[in-house]
Amino acid sequence: MTTDTAPTVAIPSVRAIRWKRRQVATARFIRAFSRYRSGLFGVGILLFFVAVAVSAPYVFPEYLLDPNANLSNSVYAPPSAEFYYWMGTDDLGRSVLAELAWGARPSLVVGILASIMAMIIGTLVGIASGHFRGFFGGSMERLTDWFLVLPFVPTVIVLQAVLGETTIWITVIVLGITSWPGTARLVRAQTLSVEARPYIERAKVLGNSDWAQMVRHILPNVMPLVIANTTLTVAIVILSMTTLAFLGLLDPNLISWGGMLDSADATGAALQGAWWFLIPPGLCVIAVVLAFTLIGRTLEVVLNPRLGSN
Amino acid sequence: MSSSVEDVHTQTEIVIEVDDLHVTFEGREGGTARAVDGVNIAMRKGEIIAMVGESGCGKTTLARTILGLEKPASGTVLSHGEPLQYSGRALKTYRKNVQLVLQDPTGSLNPRHSVYEAVAEGPRTHGMDDETGRVSRALAMAGLRPPERFFLRYPHELSGGQRQRVVIAGALALDPDVIIADEPVSSLDASVRGEILALMLKLRDELGLTLLVVTHDLGLAWNIADRIVVMYLGRVVEQGPTEEVLNNPQHPYTRALLSVVPEMHGTEQIVLSGETPDPTKIPSGCRFHPRCQEVRDGVAEKAGVLAACQSVSPVILSAQIPVGETELGHDAACHLVTPPPTA
Amino acid sequence: MAQQEPGGVSDAALDPTEFGRVQRPSRVSGIGRFTARRLLTGLGTLAFVLVFNFFLFQMLPGDPLARYKGAREISAEDLAALRQELESPLWEQFFNYVKDPLQLDSYSTIQGKPVWEVIADALPWTLILLGTSTLLATVIGIWIGIRAGWNRGSKFDKNSTGITLFLYATPEFWLGLLLILFFSTGFWIFPGIFPSGSAIGSGLDPWTVDGVISIAWHTVLPAASLAAVYLADYSLIMRASMVDELGQDYLMTARAKGLMDRAIRRGHAVPNASLPTITLIFLNIGFIIGGAITVETVFSYPGLGLLTWNAIQADDLPLLQALFLFFSVSVIVFNMIADIVIAAIDPRIRL
Ligand SMILES: Nc1ncnc2c1ncn2[C@@H]1O[C@H](COP(=O)(O)OP(=O)(O)OP(=O)(O)O)[C@@H](O)[C@H]1O
Ligand code: SF4
Ligand SMILES: [Mg+2]
């Protein structure tokens, strides 16, 4: 191999072309995504709630949420024309509208962070259990099966008790720990089918270590699926968090939609016909969960993680 | 045929040797598939060996075992006389010298890696210097010129033949001594096949590479190989210099294979009876006897070897040069060729 | 062509669907062997749950003695024994636990009865609720899924997918609260005709006609809340599998050959497409046994869910520990049943 001339490719141009390719790919992705109305609808809802979550502190001053600052308000006052009280008051005389806006914050933060945590654990375990044959892979597979059967609420209760207080971060960790097995199973199945591709064989023959095979070849090929799946996991995590809040298992000082429903249930809002404290929080949960579900389903189609294509 | 053929048979430096190799798989239905069942092959420096045989006879398994991708149930793979070690590091060093080219070039390339990345993968993994230089030399050698134009292409932007060239370049970038190609052209257009075959001849002539080419296609073997190894149901049934094997086939199975090749004029087409063989149920005696046309047509009986065909396994062909000779001869594992000891 | 390329595992084994369990080829074949193997992994999982259960509850902060004694009357002798046990070294406690993993003698601190008795009292109610809601969700969900998937893109498909996605996103307890608001309290034009507390009218004997009617009446709203949410899940999965199945070559040919749509649907598409849904239904049964907590709380329905909630509120650790075990085991068991049922229907899975 001595005959041919040395190459004359300048590094910057390689970069530039690569950058160009990324841009083209991104543009193609956006175009493909925007062909799905339901996906765009999901993005729209999500953007709305993100805006609400970000602006809540500016639009609704914190005193509106303080039980002691609203003692003079009447309890379960029906909706009125005054902006803060468009949605009436709750069992403590606070503005329901303000609570709804503030409640968007923990839903999004916990939902996204816990899902990312589940994504990381699930992807690591899933790839490892699909790639390694023998004892290690088998153990990872078993571990997934084991975590899959743990009963959700009791596990959360005990984990929280073990971890100490119930801050929002503890909730993130607890939900992350309980949400990864589904991702791991999915990633494992996908890893197995990537493993059967000849380029993995080629990678082995070229001398790649297990680690290099996983990072260079398997991970990039399971990533689209993981991203779509994580988006769907956010939806499930938000529902789980709502359940926990409803059972009084979140930080009691945190304003959340599930917590609002807990108060509504505990103080008999349904029996008193206080629909404004009962219906809007549920609709907010549904809207956000629906948004992530719609986006996730669209990503599944658009990123089309069928192997070999792309 | 290349001019170096004559030298090849007298050269005795054996690069890779396979000694009494057995590879088995646990079958789903409970049996054990003996995919490779006692094979001896010696690959001498600079020769091109074609391995032919019908689907399922164990060619791919043998190739993968030579690369250490499959562990033999018994027997050894030797590299320059040293038995292959199966530790990660030993395999890595070994595979720097012995590279693999697969049948399906599309599947062999990660769809998310550019040509440059695909070819640079080997040198990078082995920490070799002058990566860019190596990549462009390998691409040029594999016939992709000018190499720079291909650096940033992705596999889906290339033709099948170009993809196979990229795979070959990826192997060449490691400066190997041996390339094992498992049906390298069977998924390509007829027009492209010739080019890839010419490329392989060129690699042998210019780089002194040793090649083992697995194929279904006897015509292909005729065109490039110095030596042919015919496999049937996990065993080598005939081996010898290409011209001798093709012009004067000894084993009934080889004759049957040749009779259906259109270019082989003059022979009547021999139709094999019986089902395609199952490596979990290898017949007793000669493993070919349930389908052998000589048995069916009574030739074996006339020659008095029928009983042996049914109960005595023909000798396993050796890869060693017989004592007193200078080159490997032409052998066939058939009682009609070499009478069984009892007869 | 029975060609095996490198890797050597067939496509069936690599079925990358979320619910297709992937197993390596092995010598074992036949449904009997499969069942045996599956029981073995089930036992392994059970062992993990037992160990996890022990250590998790060990790690809880606070005074264990108070927890395990609770409000129950206890003799000085028993108290001393309990204290001694709780103060013995961890390995000894673990050993005792392994000898008696069900903790048959442990007492619920709120009810002053053995925990397993408490669970046995609540179980029938849970089974009634679970049975009703699963039946509803399965029948309706699968029906919608088949129709929507078969007529993909039709008006029915669009509407039903929209509605089921909405239901999928709904917290089941919120639906319960709404149902109470509308059909129990009575609100606006809605009649408050269904009861929403307990599972049977007070003082009624469940084994009389009046009792049975009362039970049925009490089950309507909680069962509807659960069924609505789960049917969404089932119909979405069923629809997706139908769509997948319709893309298969054999169905295309069957349709092209002009076979009656209905015959194809009954004979081929539906049976094949149901496998993932069946798996999911069994899995969910396992989960709902422990997962109806919120719905049972909302309706004060005295099943295992409400029991769990009460145990949480009262910090009744022995009961919670037993419930944890019970819920895990039900998931394990139903998971196992799902795998075996699927393997019996579809031999590809068995390998
Ligand atoms: N990983 C595996 N597990 C089980 N059986 C296998 C495996 N790999 C190969 N086999 C079996 O071993 C036998 C030989 O297969 P092999 O792929 O080596 O044949 P081949 O000669 O390359 O066939 P083809 O010409 O079709 O490529 C076949 O019966 C095959 O089913
Ligand atoms: S040994 Fe007998 S059966 Fe085998 S090939 Fe020769 S003649 Fe045929
Ligand atoms: Mg092959």
XYZ file of C-alpha atoms in Angstrom, chain B residues 119-262:
144
model
C -12.650 2.381 6.988
C -10.892 4.178 9.839
C -12.558 1.975 12.424
C -9.900 -0.734 12.297
C -6.788 1.475 12.415
C -8.376 3.591 15.125
C -9.209 0.580 17.254
C -5.680 -0.711 16.890
C -4.175 2.703 17.541
C -2.336 2.774 14.219
C -0.634 5.945 13.048
C -1.465 8.083 10.027
C -5.134 7.270 10.059
C -6.151 9.533 7.194
C -3.317 8.265 5.033
C -4.214 4.676 5.694
C -7.846 5.277 4.929
C -7.162 6.930 1.611
C -4.597 4.351 0.564
C -6.968 1.533 1.475
C -9.843 3.119 -0.421
C -7.655 3.703 -3.456
C -6.386 0.150 -3.303
C -9.950 -1.099 -3.146
C -10.676 0.886 -6.284
C -12.502 3.880 -4.873
C -10.693 6.829 -6.424
C -10.130 9.551 -5.616
C -10.578 8.373 -2.053
C -11.352 11.817 -0.622
C -14.500 12.003 -2.650
C -15.888 9.042 -0.748
C -14.870 10.037 2.773
C -18.136 11.626 3.774
C -20.539 9.519 1.825
C -22.897 7.266 3.690
C -23.506 3.645 2.735
C -26.981 4.359 1.396
C -25.451 6.769 -1.100
C -23.269 4.055 -2.638
C -23.945 1.194 -5.030
C -23.696 -2.388 -3.842
C -20.321 -2.876 -5.490
C -18.980 0.325 -3.960
C -20.176 -0.776 -0.551
C -18.346 -4.059 -0.902
C -15.227 -2.095 -1.881
C -15.619 -0.041 1.290
C -15.828 -3.222 3.345
C -12.713 -4.549 1.620
C -10.940 -1.223 2.180
C -11.892 -1.455 5.870
C -10.106 -4.791 6.021
C -7.101 -3.574 3.990
C -6.612 -0.584 6.260
C -5.279 -3.008 8.866
C -2.601 -4.416 6.526
C -3.777 -8.006 7.004
C -2.060 -11.108 5.600
C -5.219 -13.087 5.155
C -8.722 -12.184 4.068
C -11.586 -14.564 4.458
C -14.453 -13.633 2.190
C -17.818 -15.262 2.790
C -19.693 -15.156 -0.512
C -18.292 -11.709 -1.292
C -20.138 -11.263 -4.561
C -23.276 -13.335 -4.279
C -25.440 -10.329 -3.471
C -24.005 -8.236 -6.287
C -24.982 -7.752 -9.921
C -23.270 -10.016 -12.393
C -21.523 -7.012 -13.939
C -20.033 -5.936 -10.641
C -18.977 -9.442 -9.652
C -16.190 -9.557 -12.175
C -14.762 -6.283 -10.899
C -14.686 -7.423 -7.296
C -13.096 -10.714 -8.320
C -10.481 -8.874 -10.343
C -9.848 -6.744 -7.280
C -9.216 -9.834 -5.188
C -6.733 -11.184 -7.703
C -5.006 -7.819 -7.714
C -4.772 -7.829 -3.917
C -3.124 -11.213 -3.979
C -0.695 -10.205 -6.695
C 0.194 -6.780 -5.336
C -0.017 -7.321 -1.591
C 0.684 -11.033 -1.395
C -2.546 -11.605 0.479
C -3.848 -15.078 1.188
C -7.535 -15.431 0.421
C -10.182 -17.929 1.382
C -13.255 -17.295 -0.735
C -16.476 -19.020 0.208
C -18.872 -19.419 -2.663
C -21.773 -21.286 -4.167
C -20.517 -20.491 -7.579
C -18.113 -22.899 -9.278
C -17.646 -20.509 -12.187
C -16.272 -17.965 -9.765
C -13.954 -20.553 -8.268
C -12.698 -21.386 -11.754
C -11.882 -17.761 -12.397
C -9.848 -16.884 -9.367
C -8.917 -19.855 -7.232
C -5.638 -21.750 -7.159
C -7.170 -24.502 -5.146
C -10.698 -25.734 -4.517
C -12.128 -27.280 -1.390
C -15.522 -28.946 -1.764
C -17.572 -29.281 1.407
C -20.512 -31.515 2.017
C -22.406 -31.615 5.309
C -19.618 -30.331 7.494
C -16.731 -32.163 5.870
C -14.314 -31.644 3.002
C -15.148 -34.281 0.380
C -12.746 -33.228 -2.334
C -9.793 -30.902 -2.618
C -7.125 -30.143 -5.152
C -5.810 -27.653 -7.678
C -8.660 -25.822 -9.395
C -8.058 -27.140 -12.887
C -7.781 -30.716 -11.762
C -10.864 -30.609 -9.575
C -12.956 -28.938 -12.228
C -11.693 -30.906 -15.219
C -11.455 -34.217 -13.495
C -13.790 -34.291 -10.519
C -13.412 -37.424 -8.418
C -16.132 -37.287 -5.834
C -19.693 -38.033 -6.992
C -20.900 -34.946 -5.174
C -18.452 -32.679 -6.979
C -19.509 -34.235 -10.286
C -23.138 -33.556 -9.448
C -22.313 -29.960 -8.571
C -20.379 -29.491 -11.796
C -23.015 -31.078 -13.968
C -25.429 -28.247 -13.306
C -22.965 -25.483 -14.192
C -23.922 -24.315 -17.710
